[in-house]
Amino acid sequence: MGEQRIKRVVIAGGGTAGWLAAAALTRQLGHLLDIVLIESEEIGTVGVGESTIPTVRSFHALIGVDEREFLRATKATFKLGISFENWARDGDRYIHSFGTVGKSTWMADFQHFWLEARAQGQAGELGDYCLEHEAARADRFTTGDDGGLNYAYHLDASQYAQFLRKLCEARGLNRIEGKIASVDRDAESGNIAALVMESGARVEGDLFIDCTGFRGLLIEQTLGAGYEDWGHWLPTDSALAVQTTAVGPAVPYTRAIAHDAGWRWQIPLQHRVGNGLVYSSEYLSEHEARARLLAGVEGEPLFDPRLIRFRTGRRRRAWIGNCVALSLASGFVEPLESTSIHLIMIGVTRLLQLFPFEGIDPALVDRFNDQSRDELERVRDFIILHYHLNERPEPFWQRMREMEIPDSLAARIDLFRGGAHAYQSASDLFRVDSWLQVMLGQRLEPEQYHHVARMMPPGQLGKSLGDIKARIAVQLAHMPTHQAFLDSYCAPVAAAESGARLRVRTPISING
């Protein structure tokens, strides 16, 4: 056994990325490492509301998060998918849900059976055969074995960072307040030796994690990683964000509503709604975007819209020497499918799996970079898919429809158009069900499909699909509305305990 050479980890930057990295490292490797996080109170998280995907729950289990404590602290709500409105055409709506659609066999996925049933006039809409889709459409939700729903969360990003900070500091993490003035490098290796604070203090470390956002203070400004720009595929480069008061029950899905130069989001939280407008500055001015955002929100704005400029793409290397970049420091794909927090979590998970205890191994660094690149490119392709498959008349959308797309995406589209085949590789975040829902939702109709369903006896195909739909209807009938479940599940502990004492002599659960 070699001597452990990486003992001190310094996380540069807080926010969601920094505190997620800190939470995982303190929970999993805290006994082996000295972990320090540097952040400045002057550099805050915008906190307009963040949307996640179901992988967040596995990561929360990894770092020891109690779901109810998390929901109360971050004013979070539940999420079953994303409602895409006006994307292929004005008036269109489909839900990309987190569920499994129908039932597949070893020979063919469910869409082949559904397409044959549709040709025979025996099929409903595709979403009729997915529990999460139908629960989202009906604004219903529950957790536990009875529900069996695959879900994620909407959360307040600034409160999330504070929640994670408390978790980490309770485990002994050392947080240093202040701004980083410069970076000292080792003259021989070129690695980072220390971060120099504005106060003059030096924070030395063996491994540095860059969570400094778009500027990439360590990975780019110091180590010169380089940037691969994807703006020719994803030309949206600006977003305006604002919080508003809630005017109705929280729905269990994010809304993504297309407009002539991009799209806008609505993310419901317990106490308010996060809103934003994503657009290409080539096709829409900031003044016009601001007016459009405010005209489309429901409820009263809680502050003036905040402008965020971005450039879609990735660092050519996410790990250089003894520096690992996470989140915006490593790359950015716009938040259309809520992948930002997942990409932080998978990056942290990968670092835990490949942690260089005995020193930096170039082969290990290459492996990390290869995996990071592959996964981000697959996410990029999935986002481009939404834009490319459209029938809208505006110049922005015409450009997206007619542009040359990555070969990897073109191959997927051709495969589905020709024979209704979808697939997921080891580096794919999104499953077959996701590709299926979005491709059909964006009006990509297969020309052919597998004929396995034609071998079923007359009437059996329709009955099988009817049985799936009926089972889902039974499950939905026993689910409360999302808002009712949220009110019960997230009730303050003191109130719940007080209510329990008033009603009965023996303890009951909060949602009992």
Short mmCIF file of C-alpha atoms in Angstrom, two decimals:
data_model
loop_
_atom_site.label_atom_id
_atom_site.label_comp_id
_atom_site.label_asym_id
_atom_site.label_seq_id
_atom_site.Cartn_x
_atom_site.Cartn_y
_atom_site.Cartn_z
CA MET A 1 0.00 0.00 0.00
CA GLY A 2 1.40 3.40 -1.02
CA GLU A 3 1.38 6.45 1.21
CA GLN A 4 -1.68 8.68 0.87
CA ARG A 5 -0.41 11.83 -0.83
CA ILE A 6 -3.71 13.65 -1.43
CA LYS A 7 -4.81 14.67 2.03
CA ARG A 8 -6.13 18.22 1.75
CA VAL A 9 -8.92 19.13 -0.65
CA VAL A 10 -9.73 22.80 -1.27
CA ILE A 11 -13.07 23.68 -2.87
CA ALA A 12 -12.98 27.08 -4.55
CA GLY A 13 -16.50 28.52 -4.53
CA GLY A 14 -19.73 27.69 -2.76
CA GLY A 15 -23.19 27.73 -4.29
CA THR A 16 -24.87 24.51 -5.31
CA ALA A 17 -21.74 23.02 -6.89
CA GLY A 18 -19.34 23.74 -4.06
CA TRP A 19 -21.62 22.57 -1.30
CA LEU A 20 -22.66 19.41 -3.14
CA ALA A 21 -18.99 18.52 -3.55
CA ALA A 22 -18.36 19.30 0.11
CA ALA A 23 -21.36 17.25 1.24
CA ALA A 24 -20.25 14.17 -0.67
CA LEU A 25 -16.60 14.40 0.35
CA THR A 26 -17.33 14.99 4.04
CA ARG A 27 -19.89 12.18 4.14
CA GLN A 28 -17.91 9.56 2.21
CA LEU A 29 -14.25 10.45 2.72
CA GLY A 30 -14.30 12.83 5.65
CA HIS A 31 -12.21 10.54 7.86
CA LEU A 32 -9.46 10.37 5.25
CA LEU A 33 -9.30 13.98 4.09
CA ASP A 34 -9.01 17.53 5.37
CA ILE A 35 -11.68 19.41 3.40
CA VAL A 36 -11.80 23.21 3.08
CA LEU A 37 -14.34 25.33 1.20
CA ILE A 38 -13.72 28.96 0.28
CA GLU A 39 -16.60 31.26 -0.58
CA SER A 40 -17.59 34.88 -0.29
CA GLU A 41 -20.92 36.06 1.04
CA GLU A 42 -20.71 38.79 -1.61
CA ILE A 43 -20.98 36.17 -4.38
CA GLY A 44 -24.41 34.63 -3.91
CA THR A 45 -26.58 32.18 -5.80
CA VAL A 46 -29.30 33.80 -7.90
CA GLY A 47 -31.79 31.40 -6.32
CA VAL A 48 -34.66 31.85 -8.77
CA GLY A 49 -35.70 28.23 -8.44
CA GLU A 50 -33.97 25.14 -9.73
CA SER A 51 -35.38 22.03 -11.31
CA THR A 52 -33.86 18.56 -10.93
CA ILE A 53 -34.17 15.04 -12.33
CA PRO A 54 -34.70 11.79 -10.35
CA THR A 55 -30.96 11.06 -9.95
CA VAL A 56 -30.99 13.73 -7.23
CA ARG A 57 -32.64 11.28 -4.85
CA SER A 58 -29.85 8.72 -5.16
CA PHE A 59 -27.27 11.42 -4.51
CA HIS A 60 -29.22 12.64 -1.50
CA ALA A 61 -29.09 9.11 -0.11
CA LEU A 62 -25.32 9.15 -0.71
CA ILE A 63 -24.84 12.32 1.34
CA GLY A 64 -27.39 11.46 4.03
CA VAL A 65 -30.22 13.89 3.33
CA ASP A 66 -33.57 13.46 5.06
CA GLU A 67 -36.26 14.17 2.46
CA ARG A 68 -38.69 16.05 4.69
CA GLU A 69 -35.97 18.20 6.23
CA PHE A 70 -34.73 19.01 2.73
CA LEU A 71 -38.22 19.87 1.46
CA ARG A 72 -38.93 22.18 4.38
CA ALA A 73 -35.55 23.91 4.23
CA THR A 74 -35.56 24.55 0.48
CA LYS A 75 -39.30 25.17 0.03
CA ALA A 76 -39.17 22.37 -2.53
CA THR A 77 -42.01 20.74 -4.44
CA PHE A 78 -42.18 17.44 -6.29
CA LYS A 79 -41.57 17.04 -10.00
CA LEU A 80 -42.78 14.27 -12.33
CA GLY A 81 -41.55 15.74 -15.60
CA ILE A 82 -41.57 18.77 -17.89
CA SER A 83 -44.52 20.16 -19.82
CA PHE A 84 -43.32 21.32 -23.24
CA GLU A 85 -45.70 23.86 -24.72
CA ASN A 86 -45.67 25.31 -28.26
CA TRP A 87 -42.41 23.56 -29.18
CA ALA A 88 -43.14 21.81 -32.46
CA ARG A 89 -46.05 24.13 -33.26
CA ASP A 90 -48.01 26.81 -31.43
CA GLY A 91 -50.76 25.08 -29.46
CA ASP A 92 -48.84 21.81 -29.03
CA ARG A 93 -48.25 20.35 -25.59
CA TYR A 94 -46.57 17.18 -24.44
CA ILE A 95 -45.10 16.05 -21.15
CA HIS A 96 -41.66 14.49 -20.92
CA SER A 97 -42.26 12.45 -17.80
CA PHE A 98 -39.84 10.51 -15.60
CA GLY A 99 -41.76 7.27 -15.88
CA THR A 100 -41.56 4.09 -17.88
CA VAL A 101 -43.91 4.12 -20.85
CA GLY A 102 -45.92 0.93 -21.24
CA LYS A 103 -44.27 -2.45 -21.11
CA SER A 104 -41.48 -3.61 -23.40
CA THR A 105 -40.31 -7.09 -24.38
CA TRP A 106 -36.90 -8.44 -25.20
CA MET A 107 -37.68 -8.22 -28.90
CA ALA A 108 -39.19 -4.76 -29.10
CA ASP A 109 -39.77 -1.69 -26.97
CA PHE A 110 -43.29 -0.55 -26.12
CA GLN A 111 -43.54 2.04 -28.90
CA HIS A 112 -43.68 -0.72 -31.53
CA PHE A 113 -46.75 -2.25 -29.87
CA TRP A 114 -48.31 1.18 -29.42
CA LEU A 115 -47.74 2.14 -33.07
CA GLU A 116 -49.41 -1.06 -34.26
CA ALA A 117 -52.32 -0.53 -31.86
CA ARG A 118 -52.67 3.04 -33.10
CA ALA A 119 -52.75 1.79 -36.70
CA GLN A 120 -55.56 -0.59 -35.68
CA GLY A 121 -57.45 2.23 -33.93
CA GLN A 122 -56.97 0.60 -30.51
CA ALA A 123 -54.52 2.99 -28.84
CA GLY A 124 -54.88 6.14 -26.81
CA GLU A 125 -52.19 8.79 -26.48
CA LEU A 126 -48.71 7.55 -25.63
CA GLY A 127 -48.84 9.18 -22.20
CA ASP A 128 -51.93 7.16 -21.28
CA TYR A 129 -49.58 4.23 -20.58
CA CYS A 130 -47.21 6.00 -18.17
CA LEU A 131 -48.13 6.52 -14.51
CA GLU A 132 -45.90 9.56 -14.01
CA HIS A 133 -47.25 11.19 -17.15
CA GLU A 134 -50.86 10.75 -16.07
CA ALA A 135 -50.17 11.81 -12.49
CA ALA A 136 -48.52 14.99 -13.76
CA ARG A 137 -51.39 15.69 -16.11
CA ALA A 138 -53.89 15.20 -13.27
CA ASP A 139 -51.80 17.22 -10.75
CA ARG A 140 -51.60 14.22 -8.43
CA PHE A 141 -48.74 12.91 -6.34
CA THR A 142 -47.71 10.57 -3.54
CA THR A 143 -44.56 8.87 -2.33
CA GLY A 144 -43.87 5.44 -0.89
CA ASP A 145 -44.57 1.92 -2.07
CA ASP A 146 -48.21 2.60 -2.81
CA GLY A 147 -47.40 5.31 -5.35
CA GLY A 148 -44.29 3.93 -6.96
CA LEU A 149 -43.68 7.24 -8.74
CA ASN A 150 -40.28 8.18 -10.13
CA TYR A 151 -39.83 11.81 -9.17
CA ALA A 152 -37.46 14.71 -8.65
CA TYR A 153 -37.78 18.15 -7.05
CA HIS A 154 -38.15 21.85 -7.70
CA LEU A 155 -36.11 23.75 -5.12
CA ASP A 156 -34.87 27.18 -4.05
CA ALA A 157 -31.20 27.19 -5.08
CA SER A 158 -29.99 29.68 -2.48
CA GLN A 159 -31.78 27.83 0.32
CA TYR A 160 -30.41 24.54 -1.00
CA ALA A 161 -26.83 25.82 -0.70
CA GLN A 162 -27.55 26.96 2.87
CA PHE A 163 -29.08 23.59 3.73
CA LEU A 164 -26.02 21.76 2.40
CA ARG A 165 -23.69 24.15 4.21
CA LYS A 166 -25.30 23.36 7.57
CA LEU A 167 -25.02 19.66 6.78
CA CYS A 168 -21.31 19.98 5.99
CA GLU A 169 -20.38 22.23 8.90
CA ALA A 170 -22.07 19.82 11.29
CA ARG A 171 -19.66 17.19 9.94
CA GLY A 172 -16.62 19.35 10.60
CA LEU A 173 -16.01 21.03 7.27
CA ASN A 174 -13.78 24.11 7.45
CA ARG A 175 -15.32 27.07 5.60
CA ILE A 176 -13.20 30.13 4.83
CA GLU A 177 -15.00 33.40 4.12
CA GLY A 178 -13.47 35.73 1.54
CA LYS A 179 -12.51 36.28 -2.07
CA ILE A 180 -9.65 34.62 -3.90
CA ALA A 181 -7.16 37.23 -5.17
CA SER A 182 -4.70 34.98 -7.01
CA VAL A 183 -3.52 31.43 -7.54
CA ASP A 184 -0.02 30.19 -6.72
CA ARG A 185 1.40 27.39 -8.85
CA ASP A 186 4.23 24.98 -8.16
CA ALA A 187 7.18 26.05 -10.29
CA GLU A 188 8.22 22.51 -11.11
CA SER A 189 4.95 20.64 -11.76
CA GLY A 190 2.72 23.54 -12.76
CA ASN A 191 0.08 22.27 -10.35
CA ILE A 192 -1.81 24.60 -8.06
CA ALA A 193 -0.03 25.06 -4.75
CA ALA A 194 -2.27 27.52 -2.96
CA LEU A 195 -5.09 30.03 -3.31
CA VAL A 196 -4.19 33.50 -2.10
CA MET A 197 -7.01 35.42 -0.43
CA GLU A 198 -7.60 39.17 -0.65
CA SER A 199 -6.59 39.25 3.02
CA GLY A 200 -3.19 37.87 2.05
CA ALA A 201 -3.77 34.47 3.63
CA ARG A 202 -2.64 31.42 1.64
CA VAL A 203 -4.84 28.33 1.49
CA GLU A 204 -2.70 25.39 0.51
CA GLY A 205 -4.01 22.07 -0.74
CA ASP A 206 -3.21 18.84 -2.56
CA LEU A 207 -6.33 18.74 -4.74
CA PHE A 208 -8.43 21.74 -5.81
CA ILE A 209 -12.03 21.69 -6.98
CA ASP A 210 -13.04 24.64 -9.15
CA CYS A 211 -16.61 25.77 -8.47
CA THR A 212 -16.06 29.39 -9.46
CA GLY A 213 -18.73 29.45 -12.17
CA PHE A 214 -18.42 30.58 -15.77
CA ARG A 215 -15.10 32.37 -15.21
CA GLY A 216 -13.32 29.14 -14.25
CA LEU A 217 -10.77 30.91 -12.06
CA LEU A 218 -8.65 27.79 -11.62
CA ILE A 219 -9.35 25.55 -14.61
CA GLU A 220 -9.38 28.30 -17.24
CA GLN A 221 -7.81 31.53 -15.99
CA THR A 222 -4.96 29.69 -14.27
CA LEU A 223 -4.55 26.41 -16.16
CA GLY A 224 -5.88 27.40 -19.60
CA ALA A 225 -8.12 24.42 -20.25
CA GLY A 226 -9.65 25.92 -23.40
CA TYR A 227 -13.31 25.96 -24.34
CA GLU A 228 -15.25 24.10 -27.02
CA ASP A 229 -18.10 26.40 -28.06
CA TRP A 230 -21.45 24.81 -29.01
CA GLY A 231 -23.17 28.08 -29.83
CA HIS A 232 -23.66 27.11 -33.48
CA TRP A 233 -25.94 24.30 -32.29
CA LEU A 234 -27.46 26.04 -29.28
CA PRO A 235 -27.46 29.80 -30.01
CA THR A 236 -29.48 30.83 -26.95
CA ASP A 237 -27.03 32.92 -24.93
CA SER A 238 -29.11 34.88 -22.43
CA ALA A 239 -31.68 34.38 -19.72
CA LEU A 240 -33.74 36.70 -17.55
CA ALA A 241 -34.91 35.32 -14.22
CA VAL A 242 -37.46 36.56 -11.70
CA GLN A 243 -39.41 35.21 -8.74
CA THR A 244 -43.13 35.83 -8.40
CA THR A 245 -45.77 35.21 -5.78
CA ALA A 246 -47.73 31.98 -6.17
CA VAL A 247 -51.30 32.41 -7.38
CA GLY A 248 -52.52 28.82 -7.23
CA PRO A 249 -51.66 25.26 -6.23
CA ALA A 250 -48.17 24.04 -7.15
CA VAL A 251 -48.19 21.62 -10.06
CA PRO A 252 -45.85 18.58 -10.07
CA TYR A 253 -43.98 19.54 -13.23
CA THR A 254 -41.85 22.26 -14.77
CA ARG A 255 -43.32 24.29 -17.62
CA ALA A 256 -41.11 25.02 -20.67
CA ILE A 257 -43.00 27.33 -23.04
CA ALA A 258 -41.50 28.12 -26.45
CA HIS A 259 -41.52 31.63 -27.91
CA ASP A 260 -40.20 33.01 -31.18
CA ALA A 261 -36.56 33.29 -30.01
CA GLY A 262 -36.27 30.61 -27.31
CA TRP A 263 -38.41 29.52 -24.38
CA ARG A 264 -39.47 30.46 -20.87
CA TRP A 265 -39.78 28.43 -17.68
CA GLN A 266 -42.09 28.25 -14.69
CA ILE A 267 -40.91 26.36 -11.62
CA PRO A 268 -43.39 26.12 -8.72
CA LEU A 269 -42.02 26.17 -5.18
CA GLN A 270 -43.93 26.02 -1.90
CA HIS A 271 -43.80 29.77 -1.31
CA ARG A 272 -43.40 31.29 -4.78
CA VAL A 273 -42.71 30.57 -8.45
CA GLY A 274 -39.40 30.76 -10.29
CA ASN A 275 -39.71 32.24 -13.79
CA GLY A 276 -37.24 32.82 -16.56
CA LEU A 277 -36.94 33.57 -20.24
CA VAL A 278 -34.16 31.95 -22.28
CA TYR A 279 -33.41 33.60 -25.61
CA SER A 280 -30.89 34.26 -28.36
CA SER A 281 -29.70 37.86 -28.29
CA GLU A 282 -29.30 37.65 -32.06
CA TYR A 283 -33.09 37.41 -32.41
CA LEU A 284 -34.40 39.26 -29.35
CA SER A 285 -33.18 42.33 -27.48
CA GLU A 286 -32.84 42.43 -23.71
CA HIS A 287 -35.53 45.12 -23.53
CA GLU A 288 -37.98 43.00 -25.55
CA ALA A 289 -37.11 39.88 -23.56
CA ARG A 290 -37.69 41.66 -20.26
CA ALA A 291 -41.09 42.92 -21.38
CA ARG A 292 -42.07 39.49 -22.67
CA LEU A 293 -41.06 37.77 -19.43
CA LEU A 294 -43.02 40.18 -17.23
CA ALA A 295 -46.05 39.99 -19.51
CA GLY A 296 -46.10 36.20 -19.22
CA VAL A 297 -45.66 35.69 -15.48
CA GLU A 298 -48.48 34.99 -13.08
CA GLY A 299 -48.37 36.70 -9.70
CA GLU A 300 -46.41 39.74 -8.55
CA PRO A 301 -42.65 39.95 -9.31
CA LEU A 302 -40.57 39.95 -6.12
CA PHE A 303 -37.64 41.82 -7.70
CA ASP A 304 -36.52 43.15 -11.07
CA PRO A 305 -35.57 40.41 -13.57
CA ARG A 306 -31.90 39.47 -13.42
CA LEU A 307 -29.90 39.01 -16.61
CA ILE A 308 -27.64 35.98 -17.03
CA ARG A 309 -25.30 35.72 -20.04
CA PHE A 310 -23.91 32.31 -20.97
CA ARG A 311 -22.08 30.40 -23.66
CA THR A 312 -23.01 26.79 -24.27
CA GLY A 313 -20.08 24.41 -24.50
CA ARG A 314 -17.47 22.65 -22.39
CA ARG A 315 -13.92 22.95 -21.15
CA ARG A 316 -11.65 20.83 -23.30
CA ARG A 317 -10.46 19.22 -20.09
CA ALA A 318 -12.41 19.20 -16.84
CA TRP A 319 -9.44 17.83 -14.87
CA ILE A 320 -5.93 19.25 -15.28
CA GLY A 321 -3.10 18.39 -12.91
CA ASN A 322 -4.48 18.66 -9.39
CA CYS A 323 -7.57 20.69 -10.36
CA VAL A 324 -11.05 19.32 -11.08
CA ALA A 325 -13.75 21.63 -12.44
CA LEU A 326 -17.42 21.16 -11.66
CA SER A 327 -20.66 22.75 -12.85
CA LEU A 328 -20.37 26.04 -14.78
CA ALA A 329 -16.58 25.96 -14.42
CA SER A 330 -16.48 22.76 -16.49
CA GLY A 331 -19.14 23.55 -19.09
CA PHE A 332 -22.71 24.57 -19.62
CA VAL A 333 -25.74 23.20 -21.43
CA GLU A 334 -28.84 25.35 -21.04
CA PRO A 335 -31.34 24.21 -18.38
CA LEU A 336 -34.07 22.95 -20.72
CA GLU A 337 -34.00 19.40 -19.31
CA SER A 338 -32.88 20.33 -15.78
CA THR A 339 -29.48 18.66 -16.11
CA SER A 340 -27.29 21.23 -14.34
CA ILE A 341 -27.51 19.81 -10.83
CA HIS A 342 -27.27 16.25 -12.12
CA LEU A 343 -24.03 17.04 -13.94
CA ILE A 344 -22.56 18.39 -10.70
CA MET A 345 -23.63 15.26 -8.85
CA ILE A 346 -22.30 12.82 -11.44
CA GLY A 347 -19.02 14.76 -11.56
CA VAL A 348 -18.67 14.51 -7.77
CA THR A 349 -19.63 10.82 -7.84
CA ARG A 350 -17.02 10.15 -10.52
CA LEU A 351 -14.40 11.97 -8.45
CA LEU A 352 -15.24 9.81 -5.43
CA GLN A 353 -14.89 6.67 -7.53
CA LEU A 354 -11.56 7.75 -9.04
CA PHE A 355 -10.17 9.67 -6.08
CA PRO A 356 -6.36 9.97 -6.42
CA PHE A 357 -5.33 9.14 -2.85
CA GLU A 358 -1.75 8.26 -3.80
CA GLY A 359 -1.20 11.06 -6.28
CA ILE A 360 -2.39 12.24 -9.67
CA ASP A 361 -2.33 9.43 -12.25
CA PRO A 362 -2.53 10.67 -15.88
CA ALA A 363 -4.51 7.58 -16.91
CA LEU A 364 -7.05 8.28 -14.19
CA VAL A 365 -7.33 11.92 -15.26
CA ASP A 366 -7.88 10.85 -18.87
CA ARG A 367 -10.63 8.47 -17.79
CA PHE A 368 -12.40 11.22 -15.85
CA ASN A 369 -12.15 13.62 -18.78
CA ASP A 370 -13.35 11.05 -21.31
CA GLN A 371 -16.40 10.17 -19.22
CA SER A 372 -17.22 13.82 -18.56
CA ARG A 373 -16.99 14.66 -22.27
CA ASP A 374 -19.11 11.72 -23.38
CA GLU A 375 -21.89 12.40 -20.91
CA LEU A 376 -22.04 16.12 -21.63
CA GLU A 377 -22.14 15.50 -25.38
CA ARG A 378 -25.07 13.11 -24.95
CA VAL A 379 -26.93 15.75 -22.92
CA ARG A 380 -26.10 18.32 -25.59
CA ASP A 381 -27.60 16.09 -28.28
CA PHE A 382 -30.80 15.61 -26.31
CA ILE A 383 -31.21 19.36 -25.89
CA ILE A 384 -30.55 20.04 -29.58
CA LEU A 385 -33.25 17.46 -30.41
CA HIS A 386 -35.97 19.70 -28.93
CA TYR A 387 -34.93 22.64 -31.07
CA HIS A 388 -34.14 20.82 -34.29
CA LEU A 389 -37.42 18.93 -34.60
CA ASN A 390 -39.83 21.82 -35.03
CA GLU A 391 -42.34 23.20 -37.52
CA ARG A 392 -42.44 26.79 -36.25
CA PRO A 393 -42.21 29.61 -38.84
CA GLU A 394 -39.98 32.15 -37.04
CA PRO A 395 -36.37 32.82 -38.24
CA PHE A 396 -34.83 31.45 -35.03
CA TRP A 397 -36.72 28.17 -35.32
CA GLN A 398 -36.12 27.90 -39.06
CA ARG A 399 -32.41 28.15 -38.35
CA MET A 400 -32.62 25.41 -35.73
CA ARG A 401 -34.59 23.16 -38.07
CA GLU A 402 -32.26 23.61 -41.04
CA MET A 403 -28.88 23.57 -39.28
CA GLU A 404 -26.42 20.71 -39.54
CA ILE A 405 -26.58 18.74 -36.30
CA PRO A 406 -23.97 16.49 -34.63
CA ASP A 407 -23.56 13.14 -36.40
CA SER A 408 -24.35 11.34 -33.13
CA LEU A 409 -27.78 12.99 -32.99
CA ALA A 410 -28.47 12.64 -36.69
CA ALA A 411 -27.94 8.89 -36.39
CA ARG A 412 -30.48 8.66 -33.55
CA ILE A 413 -33.09 10.64 -35.47
CA ASP A 414 -32.60 8.55 -38.62
CA LEU A 415 -32.91 5.34 -36.62
CA PHE A 416 -36.20 6.44 -35.07
CA ARG A 417 -37.63 7.93 -38.24
CA GLY A 418 -36.83 4.81 -40.24
CA GLY A 419 -37.96 2.09 -37.84
CA ALA A 420 -39.11 3.59 -34.50
CA HIS A 421 -35.94 2.40 -32.76
CA ALA A 422 -34.53 4.28 -29.77
CA TYR A 423 -31.62 3.29 -27.56
CA GLN A 424 -29.51 4.31 -24.60
CA SER A 425 -25.79 3.69 -24.26
CA ALA A 426 -23.74 3.46 -21.08
CA SER A 427 -22.89 7.18 -21.22
CA ASP A 428 -26.50 8.28 -21.82
CA LEU A 429 -28.27 10.09 -19.01
CA PHE A 430 -31.63 9.92 -20.78
CA ARG A 431 -33.36 6.58 -21.21
CA VAL A 432 -35.27 5.19 -24.16
CA ASP A 433 -38.50 6.46 -22.57
CA SER A 434 -37.16 10.03 -22.64
CA TRP A 435 -36.02 9.91 -26.25
CA LEU A 436 -39.36 8.36 -27.19
CA GLN A 437 -41.51 10.99 -25.48
CA VAL A 438 -39.55 13.91 -26.89
CA MET A 439 -39.18 12.61 -30.45
CA LEU A 440 -42.89 11.85 -30.73
CA GLY A 441 -43.77 15.04 -28.86
CA GLN A 442 -41.75 17.02 -31.41
CA ARG A 443 -43.77 15.35 -34.20
CA LEU A 444 -41.12 12.92 -35.46
CA GLU A 445 -43.26 10.12 -36.92
CA PRO A 446 -41.64 6.74 -37.64
CA GLU A 447 -42.04 5.47 -41.19
CA GLN A 448 -41.96 1.82 -40.08
CA TYR A 449 -41.91 -0.19 -36.87
CA HIS A 450 -41.32 -3.74 -35.66
CA HIS A 451 -44.15 -6.15 -36.58
CA VAL A 452 -43.96 -8.28 -33.45
CA ALA A 453 -47.38 -7.00 -32.30
CA ARG A 454 -49.01 -8.42 -35.44
CA MET A 455 -48.39 -11.91 -34.08
CA MET A 456 -50.74 -11.32 -31.16
CA PRO A 457 -54.23 -12.89 -31.37
CA PRO A 458 -57.05 -10.58 -32.49
CA GLY A 459 -58.09 -8.22 -29.71
CA GLN A 460 -55.19 -9.08 -27.41
CA LEU A 461 -53.13 -5.99 -28.27
CA GLY A 462 -55.99 -3.64 -27.49
CA LYS A 463 -56.77 -5.51 -24.29
CA SER A 464 -53.15 -5.40 -23.14
CA LEU A 465 -52.96 -1.65 -23.63
CA GLY A 466 -56.36 -1.23 -22.01
CA ASP A 467 -55.17 -3.18 -18.96
CA ILE A 468 -52.16 -0.88 -18.56
CA LYS A 469 -54.37 2.19 -18.79
CA ALA A 470 -56.87 0.75 -16.31
CA ARG A 471 -54.17 -0.05 -13.74
CA ILE A 472 -52.89 3.51 -13.97
CA ALA A 473 -56.43 4.87 -13.49
CA VAL A 474 -56.82 2.82 -10.30
CA GLN A 475 -53.52 4.13 -8.93
CA LEU A 476 -54.44 7.72 -9.75
CA ALA A 477 -57.80 7.39 -8.03
CA HIS A 478 -56.00 6.76 -4.73
CA MET A 479 -53.56 9.67 -5.05
CA PRO A 480 -54.13 13.06 -3.42
CA THR A 481 -53.50 16.23 -5.34
CA HIS A 482 -49.90 17.35 -5.40
CA GLN A 483 -50.64 20.41 -3.27
CA ALA A 484 -52.59 18.40 -0.69
CA PHE A 485 -49.80 15.85 -0.38
CA LEU A 486 -47.20 18.60 -0.15
CA ASP A 487 -49.11 20.41 2.61
CA SER A 488 -49.34 17.21 4.63
CA TYR A 489 -45.87 15.84 3.97
CA CYS A 490 -44.05 19.12 4.58
CA ALA A 491 -46.07 20.38 7.54
CA PRO A 492 -43.80 22.00 10.17
CA VAL A 493 -42.68 19.47 12.77
CA ALA A 494 -44.01 21.48 15.73
CA ALA A 495 -47.40 21.96 14.10
CA ALA A 496 -47.64 18.32 13.19
CA GLU A 497 -46.72 17.22 16.71
CA SER A 498 -49.17 19.71 18.25
CA GLY A 499 -51.94 18.46 15.99
CA ALA A 500 -51.15 14.90 16.92
CA ARG A 501 -51.46 15.67 20.65
CA LEU A 502 -54.81 17.36 20.13
CA ARG A 503 -56.29 14.54 18.08
CA VAL A 504 -55.04 11.34 19.66
CA ARG A 505 -53.10 10.05 22.63
CA THR A 506 -50.75 7.86 20.62
CA PRO A 507 -48.25 9.27 18.10
CA ILE A 508 -49.14 9.34 14.44
CA SER A 509 -47.12 10.16 11.32
CA ILE A 510 -47.23 13.64 9.87
CA ASN A 511 -49.19 12.45 6.86
CA GLY A 512 -51.30 10.03 8.81
#
